[in-house]
Short mmCIF file of C-alpha atoms in Angstrom, two decimals:
data_model
loop_
_atom_site.label_atom_id
_atom_site.label_comp_id
_atom_site.label_asym_id
_atom_site.label_seq_id
_atom_site.Cartn_x
_atom_site.Cartn_y
_atom_site.Cartn_z
CA MET A 1 -125.71 -118.94 -78.72
CA LYS A 2 -123.57 -119.94 -81.66
CA LEU A 3 -125.14 -121.32 -84.88
CA LYS A 4 -122.95 -123.24 -87.16
CA GLY A 5 -123.50 -122.96 -90.97
CA ARG A 6 -121.33 -122.56 -94.10
CA ARG A 7 -119.29 -119.65 -95.54
CA ILE A 8 -120.69 -118.36 -98.87
CA THR A 9 -118.63 -115.15 -98.85
CA ARG A 10 -115.97 -113.75 -96.60
CA GLY A 11 -116.18 -111.03 -93.79
CA LYS A 12 -117.62 -110.23 -90.40
CA ALA A 13 -120.46 -108.01 -89.26
CA LYS A 14 -122.57 -107.21 -86.11
CA GLY A 15 -125.93 -105.67 -86.15
CA VAL A 16 -129.60 -105.88 -85.79
CA ALA A 17 -131.40 -108.91 -87.32
CA LEU A 18 -134.11 -108.33 -89.69
CA VAL A 19 -135.87 -111.75 -90.14
CA SER A 20 -138.22 -112.77 -92.86
CA ARG A 21 -139.82 -116.16 -92.57
CA ARG A 22 -140.62 -116.22 -96.30
CA PRO A 23 -138.47 -116.57 -99.47
CA LEU A 24 -137.36 -113.04 -100.63
CA SER A 25 -137.27 -111.72 -104.13
CA PHE A 26 -134.89 -108.95 -104.70
CA LEU A 27 -135.87 -107.93 -108.32
CA GLY A 28 -139.11 -106.02 -107.69
CA GLY A 29 -139.09 -106.94 -104.11
CA ILE A 30 -136.61 -104.43 -102.69
CA ASP A 31 -136.18 -100.91 -103.82
CA PRO A 32 -132.52 -100.54 -104.85
CA LYS A 33 -132.50 -96.85 -104.06
CA THR A 34 -133.87 -96.85 -100.48
CA GLY A 35 -133.51 -100.41 -99.39
CA ILE A 36 -137.09 -100.66 -98.43
CA VAL A 37 -138.70 -104.07 -98.97
CA THR A 38 -141.65 -103.75 -101.49
CA ASP A 39 -142.35 -107.44 -102.19
CA VAL A 40 -146.15 -107.67 -101.42
CA GLU A 41 -145.74 -111.35 -100.48
CA SER A 42 -143.12 -110.46 -97.93
CA ASP A 43 -143.72 -110.46 -94.13
CA ILE A 44 -141.09 -107.70 -93.73
CA LYS A 45 -142.76 -105.36 -96.33
CA GLY A 46 -142.01 -101.74 -95.51
CA GLU A 47 -138.78 -102.52 -93.54
CA SER A 48 -135.39 -101.20 -94.66
CA VAL A 49 -132.53 -103.64 -95.14
CA LYS A 50 -130.03 -100.83 -94.66
CA ASP A 51 -127.34 -101.95 -92.20
CA LYS A 52 -129.39 -104.82 -90.92
CA ILE A 53 -128.41 -108.52 -90.79
CA LEU A 54 -130.83 -109.66 -93.22
CA VAL A 55 -132.11 -113.19 -92.35
CA PHE A 56 -134.56 -115.20 -94.57
CA PRO A 57 -134.94 -118.72 -95.81
CA ARG A 58 -133.81 -118.32 -99.42
CA GLY A 59 -133.96 -116.17 -102.49
CA LYS A 60 -136.65 -116.40 -105.14
CA GLY A 61 -137.61 -114.71 -108.47
CA SER A 62 -135.39 -113.47 -111.19
CA THR A 63 -131.71 -113.98 -111.38
CA VAL A 64 -131.42 -110.31 -112.14
CA GLY A 65 -131.96 -109.99 -108.29
CA SER A 66 -128.24 -110.34 -107.88
CA TYR A 67 -127.67 -107.06 -109.62
CA VAL A 68 -130.15 -105.42 -107.21
CA ILE A 69 -128.15 -106.58 -104.28
CA TYR A 70 -125.14 -104.86 -105.98
CA GLN A 71 -126.96 -101.57 -106.46
CA LEU A 72 -128.03 -101.67 -102.79
CA LYS A 73 -124.45 -101.64 -101.91
CA LYS A 74 -123.46 -98.88 -104.19
CA ASN A 75 -126.25 -96.80 -102.85
CA ASN A 76 -125.22 -97.38 -99.16
CA VAL A 77 -128.31 -99.14 -98.25
CA ALA A 78 -127.31 -102.69 -98.28
CA PRO A 79 -127.54 -105.00 -95.23
CA LYS A 80 -124.43 -105.58 -93.29
CA ALA A 81 -124.61 -109.34 -93.79
CA ILE A 82 -126.91 -112.02 -95.08
CA VAL A 83 -127.95 -115.22 -93.28
CA VAL A 84 -130.06 -117.88 -95.07
CA GLU A 85 -131.12 -121.41 -94.73
CA ASP A 86 -130.22 -122.36 -98.23
CA ALA A 87 -128.04 -120.43 -100.49
CA GLU A 88 -129.09 -120.43 -104.17
CA THR A 89 -127.70 -118.67 -107.26
CA ILE A 90 -129.29 -115.26 -106.93
CA VAL A 91 -128.41 -114.27 -103.53
CA ALA A 92 -125.04 -115.95 -103.45
CA THR A 93 -124.01 -114.13 -106.68
CA GLY A 94 -125.39 -110.88 -105.31
CA ALA A 95 -123.44 -111.18 -102.07
CA ILE A 96 -120.29 -112.08 -103.96
CA ILE A 97 -120.42 -109.04 -106.36
CA ALA A 98 -121.45 -106.77 -103.59
CA GLU A 99 -118.89 -108.12 -101.21
CA ILE A 100 -121.42 -108.67 -98.41
CA PRO A 101 -120.54 -111.28 -95.76
CA MET A 102 -123.07 -114.31 -96.22
CA VAL A 103 -123.49 -117.64 -94.58
CA ASP A 104 -126.07 -120.38 -95.22
CA LYS A 105 -127.14 -123.63 -93.65
CA ILE A 106 -128.28 -121.72 -90.59
CA ASP A 107 -131.39 -122.77 -88.56
CA ILE A 108 -132.99 -119.33 -88.72
CA LYS A 109 -135.94 -120.19 -86.57
CA LYS A 110 -133.44 -119.67 -83.69
CA ILE A 111 -133.01 -115.96 -84.76
CA LYS A 112 -135.52 -113.51 -83.58
CA ASN A 113 -136.39 -110.19 -85.43
CA GLY A 114 -134.57 -107.26 -83.77
CA GLN A 115 -131.99 -109.38 -82.01
CA ILE A 116 -128.36 -108.23 -82.15
CA ILE A 117 -126.32 -111.01 -83.98
CA GLU A 118 -122.88 -111.22 -85.15
CA VAL A 119 -122.00 -112.95 -88.35
CA ASP A 120 -118.54 -114.52 -88.88
CA ALA A 121 -118.88 -115.50 -92.47
CA ASP A 122 -115.19 -116.77 -92.55
CA LYS A 123 -116.03 -119.48 -89.96
CA GLY A 124 -119.65 -119.80 -91.24
CA GLU A 125 -121.00 -118.79 -87.92
CA VAL A 126 -123.81 -116.74 -86.47
CA ILE A 127 -123.58 -115.62 -82.84
CA ILE A 128 -126.75 -114.58 -81.12
CA HIS A 129 -126.28 -112.21 -78.19
CA GLU A 130 -129.10 -113.22 -75.89
CA GLY A 131 -130.92 -110.38 -74.11
CA GLU A 132 -129.52 -107.74 -76.43
CA GLY A 133 -131.83 -106.28 -78.89
CA ILE A 134 -134.05 -103.28 -79.70
CA MET B 1 -114.34 -128.39 -104.89
CA TYR B 2 -111.01 -129.02 -106.53
CA LEU B 3 -109.33 -126.13 -108.23
CA THR B 4 -106.34 -126.28 -110.58
CA LYS B 5 -103.29 -124.04 -109.64
CA GLU B 6 -104.26 -121.58 -112.31
CA GLU B 7 -107.93 -121.43 -111.03
CA GLU B 8 -106.52 -120.76 -107.51
CA LEU B 9 -104.46 -117.90 -108.82
CA ILE B 10 -107.40 -116.44 -110.57
CA LEU B 11 -109.46 -116.78 -107.29
CA ALA B 12 -106.52 -115.01 -105.45
CA GLY B 13 -106.85 -112.04 -107.82
CA GLU B 14 -103.63 -112.61 -109.71
CA TYR B 15 -105.39 -111.88 -113.11
CA GLY B 16 -107.38 -108.92 -111.83
CA TYR B 17 -110.68 -107.97 -110.32
CA ALA B 18 -113.08 -109.11 -113.03
CA LEU B 19 -111.74 -112.67 -113.33
CA GLN B 20 -111.44 -112.94 -109.66
CA LYS B 21 -115.17 -112.01 -109.09
CA ALA B 22 -116.24 -114.22 -111.88
CA MET B 23 -114.28 -117.10 -110.35
CA GLU B 24 -115.62 -116.39 -106.87
CA ILE B 25 -119.14 -116.82 -108.29
CA LEU B 26 -118.35 -120.14 -109.98
CA VAL B 27 -116.59 -121.41 -106.88
CA ALA B 28 -119.52 -120.38 -104.49
CA LEU B 29 -122.05 -122.13 -106.91
CA GLY B 30 -119.82 -125.18 -107.07
CA GLU B 31 -119.76 -125.38 -103.32
CA ILE B 32 -123.47 -124.71 -102.94
CA TYR B 33 -124.50 -127.52 -105.47
CA ARG B 34 -121.58 -129.75 -104.54
CA ALA B 35 -119.61 -129.80 -107.85
CA ASP B 36 -116.28 -131.64 -107.80
CA ARG B 37 -114.52 -129.30 -110.07
CA LEU B 38 -114.87 -126.72 -112.93
CA ILE B 39 -115.31 -127.98 -116.49
CA PRO B 40 -114.56 -126.11 -119.75
CA ILE B 41 -117.56 -124.90 -121.71
CA LYS B 42 -117.93 -124.51 -125.50
CA SER B 43 -120.11 -121.51 -125.30
CA ALA B 44 -122.22 -119.19 -123.13
CA GLN B 45 -125.58 -117.58 -123.69
CA ILE B 46 -126.42 -114.58 -121.40
CA ALA B 47 -129.85 -113.49 -120.13
CA GLY B 48 -130.22 -110.24 -118.29
CA VAL B 49 -130.28 -108.12 -121.42
CA SER B 50 -133.56 -106.16 -121.44
CA TYR B 51 -133.29 -102.85 -119.60
CA LYS B 52 -136.71 -103.63 -118.17
CA ASN B 53 -135.23 -106.55 -116.42
CA ILE B 54 -131.68 -105.59 -115.35
CA GLY B 55 -132.54 -101.94 -114.69
CA ASP B 56 -129.95 -99.39 -113.52
CA ALA B 57 -128.67 -101.87 -111.05
CA GLY B 58 -127.49 -104.31 -113.99
CA ILE B 59 -126.07 -101.31 -115.79
CA GLU B 60 -124.08 -100.21 -112.96
CA PHE B 61 -122.66 -103.69 -112.36
CA LEU B 62 -121.85 -104.21 -116.05
CA ARG B 63 -120.07 -100.89 -116.34
CA ASP B 64 -118.02 -101.52 -113.30
CA PHE B 65 -117.10 -105.00 -114.65
CA VAL B 66 -116.13 -103.55 -118.04
CA ASP B 67 -114.15 -100.82 -116.30
CA ALA B 68 -112.23 -103.68 -114.48
CA GLY B 69 -111.34 -105.12 -117.88
CA ALA B 70 -113.88 -108.02 -118.00
CA LYS B 71 -113.55 -110.08 -121.28
CA VAL B 72 -115.32 -113.29 -122.19
CA SER B 73 -113.04 -116.17 -123.04
CA VAL B 74 -115.54 -118.34 -124.96
CA TYR B 75 -117.92 -117.67 -127.71
CA THR B 76 -120.94 -115.89 -126.19
CA THR B 77 -124.22 -114.65 -127.42
CA LEU B 78 -127.07 -112.55 -125.90
CA ASN B 79 -130.79 -112.87 -125.05
CA PRO B 80 -133.19 -110.50 -126.86
CA ALA B 81 -133.39 -106.94 -125.77
CA GLY B 82 -136.52 -104.86 -124.81
CA ILE B 83 -138.35 -102.25 -126.88
CA GLY B 84 -139.50 -99.10 -125.33
CA ASN B 85 -139.66 -95.35 -125.49
CA GLU B 86 -136.72 -93.11 -126.29
CA GLU B 87 -135.33 -93.04 -122.85
CA PHE B 88 -135.67 -96.86 -122.33
CA MET B 89 -133.93 -97.39 -125.76
CA GLU B 90 -131.09 -95.18 -124.80
CA LYS B 91 -130.55 -97.29 -121.63
CA GLN B 92 -130.95 -100.53 -123.70
CA ARG B 93 -128.25 -99.47 -126.15
CA GLU B 94 -125.96 -98.70 -123.17
CA VAL B 95 -126.49 -102.37 -121.96
CA LEU B 96 -125.74 -103.77 -125.40
CA GLU B 97 -122.55 -101.58 -125.71
CA LEU B 98 -121.34 -102.91 -122.31
CA TYR B 99 -121.84 -106.50 -123.40
CA LYS B 100 -120.06 -105.80 -126.58
CA ALA B 101 -117.04 -104.25 -124.85
CA MET B 102 -116.73 -107.63 -123.00
CA GLY B 103 -116.41 -109.27 -126.30
CA ILE B 104 -119.86 -110.76 -126.45
CA GLU B 105 -121.53 -111.22 -129.92
CA VAL B 106 -124.50 -108.95 -129.78
CA THR B 107 -126.85 -111.35 -131.49
CA SER B 108 -129.87 -110.81 -129.30
CA THR B 109 -131.94 -113.95 -129.58
CA CYS B 110 -133.48 -116.65 -127.53
CA THR B 111 -132.93 -119.02 -130.58
CA PRO B 112 -129.14 -118.91 -131.03
CA TYR B 113 -129.17 -122.34 -132.32
CA TYR B 114 -130.72 -121.09 -135.52
CA GLY B 115 -127.45 -119.59 -136.52
CA ALA B 116 -124.87 -117.86 -134.37
CA ASN B 117 -124.49 -120.43 -131.52
CA MET B 118 -125.13 -124.01 -132.50
CA PRO B 119 -123.92 -126.61 -130.02
CA LYS B 120 -123.54 -130.17 -130.70
CA PHE B 121 -124.38 -133.38 -128.68
CA GLY B 122 -122.58 -133.72 -125.47
CA ASP B 123 -121.11 -130.06 -125.40
CA HIS B 124 -121.05 -128.47 -121.99
CA LEU B 125 -122.48 -125.00 -121.95
CA ALA B 126 -123.50 -122.21 -119.63
CA TRP B 127 -126.67 -120.84 -121.14
CA SER B 128 -129.31 -118.90 -119.23
CA GLU B 129 -132.36 -118.29 -121.55
CA SER B 130 -134.68 -121.02 -120.16
CA SER B 131 -136.20 -122.03 -123.54
CA ALA B 132 -132.75 -122.24 -125.19
CA VAL B 133 -131.54 -124.31 -122.21
CA SER B 134 -134.39 -126.62 -122.82
CA PHE B 135 -133.69 -126.85 -126.48
CA ALA B 136 -129.96 -127.46 -126.01
CA ASN B 137 -130.43 -130.15 -123.38
CA SER B 138 -133.46 -131.87 -124.87
CA ILE B 139 -133.35 -131.59 -128.58
CA ILE B 140 -129.57 -131.34 -129.25
CA GLY B 141 -128.22 -133.38 -126.31
CA ALA B 142 -125.91 -130.68 -125.21
CA ARG B 143 -125.44 -130.05 -121.37
CA THR B 144 -126.36 -127.04 -119.48
CA ASN B 145 -127.83 -125.97 -116.28
CA ARG B 146 -130.39 -123.26 -116.18
CA GLU B 147 -128.07 -120.52 -115.43
CA GLY B 148 -128.91 -117.09 -114.19
CA GLY B 149 -127.75 -113.96 -116.09
CA PRO B 150 -124.85 -113.20 -113.73
CA SER B 151 -123.73 -116.80 -113.50
CA SER B 152 -123.60 -117.36 -117.22
CA LEU B 153 -121.61 -114.21 -117.49
CA ALA B 154 -119.22 -115.42 -114.80
CA ALA B 155 -118.92 -118.64 -116.82
CA ALA B 156 -118.24 -116.87 -120.07
CA ILE B 157 -115.44 -114.84 -118.54
CA VAL B 158 -113.71 -117.83 -117.03
CA GLY B 159 -114.68 -120.22 -119.72
CA LYS B 160 -115.77 -122.79 -117.28
CA THR B 161 -118.69 -123.75 -115.20
CA PRO B 162 -119.02 -125.94 -111.95
CA ASN B 163 -119.70 -129.57 -112.85
CA TYR B 164 -123.11 -130.36 -111.23
CA GLY B 165 -126.66 -130.86 -112.25
CA LEU B 166 -127.38 -131.47 -115.86
CA HIS B 167 -123.71 -131.62 -116.66
CA LEU B 168 -123.67 -135.02 -115.01
CA GLU B 169 -125.08 -138.19 -116.65
CA GLU B 170 -127.01 -139.40 -113.58
CA ASN B 171 -129.00 -136.20 -113.50
CA ARG B 172 -130.26 -136.49 -117.04
CA LYS B 173 -132.36 -139.50 -116.40
CA ALA B 174 -136.11 -139.19 -116.54
CA THR B 175 -137.97 -138.75 -113.24
CA VAL B 176 -141.55 -139.12 -114.45
CA ILE B 177 -143.23 -140.88 -117.45
CA VAL B 178 -145.84 -138.74 -119.14
CA GLU B 179 -148.39 -140.69 -121.22
CA VAL B 180 -150.01 -138.30 -123.62
CA GLN B 181 -153.58 -139.42 -124.41
CA ALA B 182 -154.71 -135.97 -125.39
CA LYS B 183 -154.91 -135.13 -128.99
CA VAL B 184 -151.62 -133.15 -129.50
CA LYS B 185 -151.11 -132.40 -133.16
CA ASP B 186 -150.66 -128.72 -133.93
CA PHE B 187 -148.27 -126.14 -132.63
CA VAL B 188 -150.66 -124.70 -130.08
CA ASP B 189 -151.29 -128.14 -128.66
CA TYR B 190 -147.66 -128.37 -127.78
CA SER B 191 -148.14 -125.02 -126.11
CA PHE B 192 -151.17 -126.36 -124.04
CA LEU B 193 -149.24 -129.48 -123.14
CA GLY B 194 -145.98 -127.60 -121.98
CA TYR B 195 -148.02 -125.04 -120.08
CA HIS B 196 -149.85 -127.70 -118.26
CA LEU B 197 -146.80 -129.83 -117.34
CA GLY B 198 -144.64 -126.95 -116.28
CA LYS B 199 -147.13 -126.12 -113.69
CA LEU B 200 -147.65 -129.69 -112.68
CA LEU B 201 -144.03 -130.97 -112.62
CA LYS B 202 -142.02 -127.98 -111.60
CA ASN B 203 -138.35 -129.17 -112.19
CA ASP B 204 -138.74 -132.81 -113.13
CA VAL B 205 -137.25 -134.42 -116.22
CA PRO B 206 -140.22 -135.72 -118.04
CA TYR B 207 -140.16 -138.65 -120.41
CA PHE B 208 -143.05 -138.49 -123.14
CA LYS B 209 -144.69 -141.37 -124.57
CA GLY B 210 -147.26 -140.91 -127.35
CA LEU B 211 -145.85 -137.79 -128.97
CA LYS B 212 -145.24 -137.68 -132.69
CA PRO B 213 -144.24 -134.02 -133.39
CA GLU B 214 -144.43 -133.12 -137.06
CA LYS B 215 -141.87 -130.41 -136.69
CA THR B 216 -139.07 -129.56 -134.41
CA ASP B 217 -140.66 -126.19 -133.82
CA TYR B 218 -143.29 -127.98 -131.88
CA LEU B 219 -140.82 -129.39 -129.50
CA LYS B 220 -139.16 -125.99 -129.04
CA GLU B 221 -142.60 -124.71 -128.05
CA LEU B 222 -143.31 -127.57 -125.62
CA GLY B 223 -139.85 -126.88 -123.93
CA ALA B 224 -140.31 -123.25 -123.82
CA SER B 225 -143.78 -123.48 -122.20
CA MET B 226 -142.54 -126.09 -119.75
CA ALA B 227 -139.60 -123.79 -118.77
CA ALA B 228 -141.91 -120.73 -118.56
CA THR B 229 -144.65 -122.18 -116.17
CA GLY B 230 -142.17 -124.54 -114.37
CA SER B 231 -138.47 -124.84 -114.35
CA ILE B 232 -138.02 -127.94 -116.56
CA ALA B 233 -134.63 -127.70 -118.26
CA LEU B 234 -134.57 -131.17 -119.84
CA TYR B 235 -137.10 -133.58 -121.31
CA HIS B 236 -137.13 -136.69 -123.34
CA VAL B 237 -139.54 -137.82 -126.21
CA GLU B 238 -139.57 -141.50 -126.94
CA GLY B 239 -138.40 -142.06 -130.47
CA GLU B 240 -137.50 -138.40 -131.01
CA THR B 241 -134.98 -136.84 -128.75
CA PRO B 242 -131.24 -137.92 -128.72
CA GLU B 243 -131.01 -139.39 -125.21
CA TYR B 244 -134.38 -141.07 -124.73
CA LYS B 245 -132.81 -144.54 -124.95
CA THR B 246 -130.85 -144.09 -121.77
CA ALA B 247 -133.35 -141.95 -119.93
CA ILE B 248 -135.48 -144.55 -118.43
CA THR B 249 -134.82 -146.13 -115.01
CA ASP B 250 -136.90 -148.73 -113.02
CA LYS B 251 -139.91 -147.68 -111.02
CA LEU B 252 -140.73 -144.35 -112.49
CA GLU B 253 -143.92 -142.56 -111.64
CA LYS B 254 -146.33 -142.34 -114.50
CA ILE B 255 -148.85 -139.59 -115.17
CA GLN B 256 -151.52 -139.35 -117.86
CA VAL B 257 -152.49 -136.18 -119.76
CA ASP B 258 -155.92 -136.04 -121.48
CA ASP B 259 -157.86 -133.62 -123.57
CA LYS B 260 -159.74 -132.19 -120.51
CA GLU B 261 -156.57 -130.82 -118.90
CA LEU B 262 -155.45 -129.01 -122.02
CA LYS B 263 -158.89 -127.65 -122.74
CA GLU B 264 -158.80 -125.84 -119.43
CA ILE B 265 -155.83 -123.83 -120.64
CA LYS B 266 -157.52 -123.20 -123.91
CA GLU B 267 -160.65 -121.82 -122.14
CA LYS B 268 -158.35 -119.72 -119.75
CA TYR B 269 -156.66 -117.90 -122.60
CA ASN B 270 -159.70 -117.15 -124.78
CA ALA B 271 -159.89 -113.39 -124.96
CA GLY B 272 -162.13 -112.16 -127.73
CA TRP B 273 -160.81 -110.41 -130.80
CA ASP B 274 -162.36 -107.16 -129.69
CA GLU B 275 -159.88 -107.24 -126.84
CA ILE B 276 -156.89 -107.90 -128.91
CA ASP B 277 -154.50 -105.27 -130.00
CA ALA B 278 -151.66 -107.20 -131.62
CA ILE B 279 -150.77 -110.77 -132.64
CA LEU B 280 -147.49 -112.25 -131.65
CA ILE B 281 -145.79 -115.09 -133.37
CA GLY B 282 -142.08 -116.04 -132.49
CA CYS B 283 -141.90 -116.77 -128.87
CA PRO B 284 -139.29 -118.33 -128.68
CA HIS B 285 -138.01 -116.55 -131.82
CA ALA B 286 -139.46 -118.02 -135.05
CA SER B 287 -137.66 -120.48 -137.25
CA ILE B 288 -137.56 -119.96 -140.98
CA HIS B 289 -140.26 -122.58 -141.26
CA GLU B 290 -142.61 -120.82 -139.06
CA ILE B 291 -142.14 -117.61 -140.93
CA LYS B 292 -142.76 -119.37 -144.17
CA GLU B 293 -146.03 -120.71 -142.87
CA VAL B 294 -147.23 -117.40 -141.71
CA ALA B 295 -146.52 -115.97 -145.17
CA GLU B 296 -148.44 -118.82 -146.86
CA LEU B 297 -151.40 -118.40 -144.49
CA LEU B 298 -151.45 -114.68 -145.25
CA LYS B 299 -151.62 -115.33 -148.89
CA MET B 300 -154.49 -117.68 -148.42
CA ARG B 301 -156.25 -115.14 -146.08
CA GLY B 302 -156.04 -112.72 -149.03
CA LYS B 303 -156.61 -109.52 -147.27
CA PRO B 304 -154.40 -107.45 -144.88
CA LEU B 305 -154.67 -107.77 -141.11
CA ARG B 306 -156.40 -104.91 -139.24
CA VAL B 307 -154.75 -106.13 -136.03
CA PRO B 308 -150.93 -105.74 -136.48
CA LEU B 309 -148.81 -108.88 -136.56
CA PHE B 310 -145.45 -109.05 -135.02
CA ILE B 311 -143.10 -111.98 -135.72
CA THR B 312 -140.03 -111.86 -133.49
CA ALA B 313 -136.97 -113.74 -134.82
CA SER B 314 -133.16 -113.58 -134.90
CA ARG B 315 -131.36 -111.64 -137.54
CA VAL B 316 -130.06 -114.92 -139.13
CA VAL B 317 -133.73 -115.94 -139.79
CA ARG B 318 -134.86 -112.50 -140.70
CA TYR B 319 -132.12 -112.16 -143.48
CA LEU B 320 -133.19 -115.64 -144.76
CA ALA B 321 -136.79 -114.50 -144.82
CA ASP B 322 -135.89 -111.25 -146.69
CA SER B 323 -133.99 -113.18 -149.34
CA LEU B 324 -136.66 -115.82 -149.75
CA GLY B 325 -139.41 -113.15 -150.23
CA TYR B 326 -141.39 -113.98 -147.08
CA THR B 327 -140.84 -110.67 -145.43
CA GLU B 328 -142.31 -108.82 -148.34
CA VAL B 329 -145.41 -110.87 -148.21
CA ILE B 330 -145.79 -110.49 -144.43
CA GLU B 331 -145.30 -106.80 -144.61
CA ARG B 332 -147.95 -106.56 -147.42
CA TYR B 333 -150.54 -107.93 -144.95
CA ASN B 334 -149.70 -105.77 -142.07
CA GLY B 335 -147.17 -107.90 -140.47
CA LYS B 336 -143.64 -107.13 -139.36
CA ILE B 337 -140.58 -109.19 -138.64
CA VAL B 338 -138.94 -107.78 -135.56
CA VAL B 339 -135.28 -108.66 -134.75
CA ASP B 340 -133.18 -108.67 -131.64
CA ALA B 341 -136.08 -107.99 -129.40
CA CYS B 342 -138.61 -109.77 -127.22
CA LEU B 343 -142.12 -108.38 -126.29
CA ILE B 344 -142.29 -110.16 -122.99
CA VAL B 345 -139.30 -108.29 -121.79
CA SER B 346 -140.61 -104.96 -123.20
CA PRO B 347 -142.91 -102.48 -121.31
CA ILE B 348 -145.66 -103.72 -123.44
CA LYS B 349 -148.52 -102.92 -120.95
CA SER B 350 -148.28 -99.29 -121.75
CA TRP B 351 -149.22 -99.95 -125.41
CA TYR B 352 -151.45 -102.97 -125.35
CA LYS B 353 -154.37 -104.48 -123.52
CA GLY B 354 -154.69 -107.88 -125.26
CA ILE B 355 -152.41 -110.09 -127.42
CA ALA B 356 -153.12 -113.14 -129.51
CA THR B 357 -150.45 -115.64 -129.80
CA ASN B 358 -149.66 -119.30 -130.54
CA SER B 359 -147.16 -119.51 -127.63
CA GLY B 360 -147.80 -121.04 -124.32
CA LYS B 361 -144.66 -119.15 -123.00
CA ALA B 362 -145.82 -115.83 -124.13
CA SER B 363 -149.42 -116.41 -122.70
CA PHE B 364 -148.07 -117.05 -119.34
CA TYR B 365 -145.95 -113.91 -119.23
CA PHE B 366 -148.46 -111.65 -120.88
CA SER B 367 -151.17 -112.69 -118.48
CA SER B 368 -148.86 -112.32 -115.44
CA ALA B 369 -148.25 -108.72 -116.73
CA GLY B 370 -152.01 -108.19 -116.69
CA LEU B 371 -152.78 -108.38 -120.35
CA LYS B 372 -155.82 -110.35 -122.06
CA VAL B 373 -154.53 -113.20 -124.05
CA ARG B 374 -156.02 -115.37 -126.82
CA LEU B 375 -153.88 -118.58 -127.30
CA ASP B 376 -154.68 -120.29 -130.61
CA ASN B 377 -152.99 -122.19 -133.45
CA THR B 378 -151.15 -120.14 -136.07
CA ASP B 379 -153.57 -120.81 -138.90
CA ARG B 380 -156.71 -119.84 -136.88
CA LEU B 381 -155.01 -116.64 -135.64
CA ILE B 382 -154.30 -115.52 -139.18
CA PHE B 383 -157.59 -116.59 -140.72
CA GLU B 384 -159.82 -115.34 -137.89
CA ALA B 385 -158.09 -112.04 -136.95
CA PRO B 386 -159.96 -108.88 -137.90
#
């Protein structure tokens, strides 16, 4: 299945989807050293974003969260790609400076946690490989 | 979004990595918020200064940006820094050095309009401190969105910002009329009102009827409190603010605010003096009028405070207070004027359990950080404090 959205940054990635149904705060919500989600309000608390395709509705919290995304990348614990419903300033800026492929305007309800998905940010697309997963 | 030839070249990396990244941020935001083009800005004001907020992640990014030759292309000032232990202060100095290396004026204040960075009506800006954004839009009539730290930095480097949101005339109209029936007279009453409306209205553009602020400081506090508990970046006050005459459109929703609603906030922030370790005046940073008032109140009080008083202010205002003799009076009564810093972006919880303040904004952040808060008017704080 192919989901059509919009390109925020460039690039392509394929990996396991880590799906949060709630808005995600990066500052204070994800440990920049380990990539583990620590946001107590998050439904993916305790999971690692490292090498995942991180899927969530939108960012929230401090705009300094952009720098956390940058540090995740420098520490090699960043997600391979970011997929959201609505891009806003925090996550979009973070994805740009960290050079992580990112798309928005995706109906994330169609993506299941643990599915293998492919993000083609250049085309603004997410491809779900049915049946594949962990 | 339309880009000029030169903007296209910047985006393609012809002018180096730092400008390219900055341009990528502006273009992405422009696309997300459907701007038609980039517009030049007169100045930038950057948040994300306290080490407590930006952390090692921010330092790392800023260092890489400086190494890549990042320089601001318009006049740019900074938000206040944090205060902490020696290790903290070393990191804090590093942050300031990195901003300085980009050509930013290290005037660390949330009230740049009291000196170093005073916009005029109609200027387009990229400011990020929420209370300063509110002041610039509402009281001055300049135009800025509520930028994040990184997006204001990108705008400062390129010298432009995407043309959307509050840069556009149509988005500056009121979205709700607020009829103030409550008694709103003193500084702290504006804190209560702002605190209440920020929670209630989120990101509306309120139009106030029935407000007669004696001082601009009161409007500053109203805006700061609304921007703290909500995300209001622009408001109009009938007969007071520069754009009120063109702000009203047909069929606006009306709400009323009466004494009962404001009393609830007063009761919420009513910690006893036995729980208070310090008094804070100057959130946002105090004006010279506020400092003069405190000095006069202290003289009337006649004996030094046992609970230390901190007044946070910009350097411009501090130097004025020094030369006018107010600083000397304040220090004599166990007060201190602190420059370049902000207690709400400092690791304050390790020093204090409770704070008394006249600021609705400070009350909101201190209580979120788990401190006890007493929110009251300046004169009662000075007279009633132990």
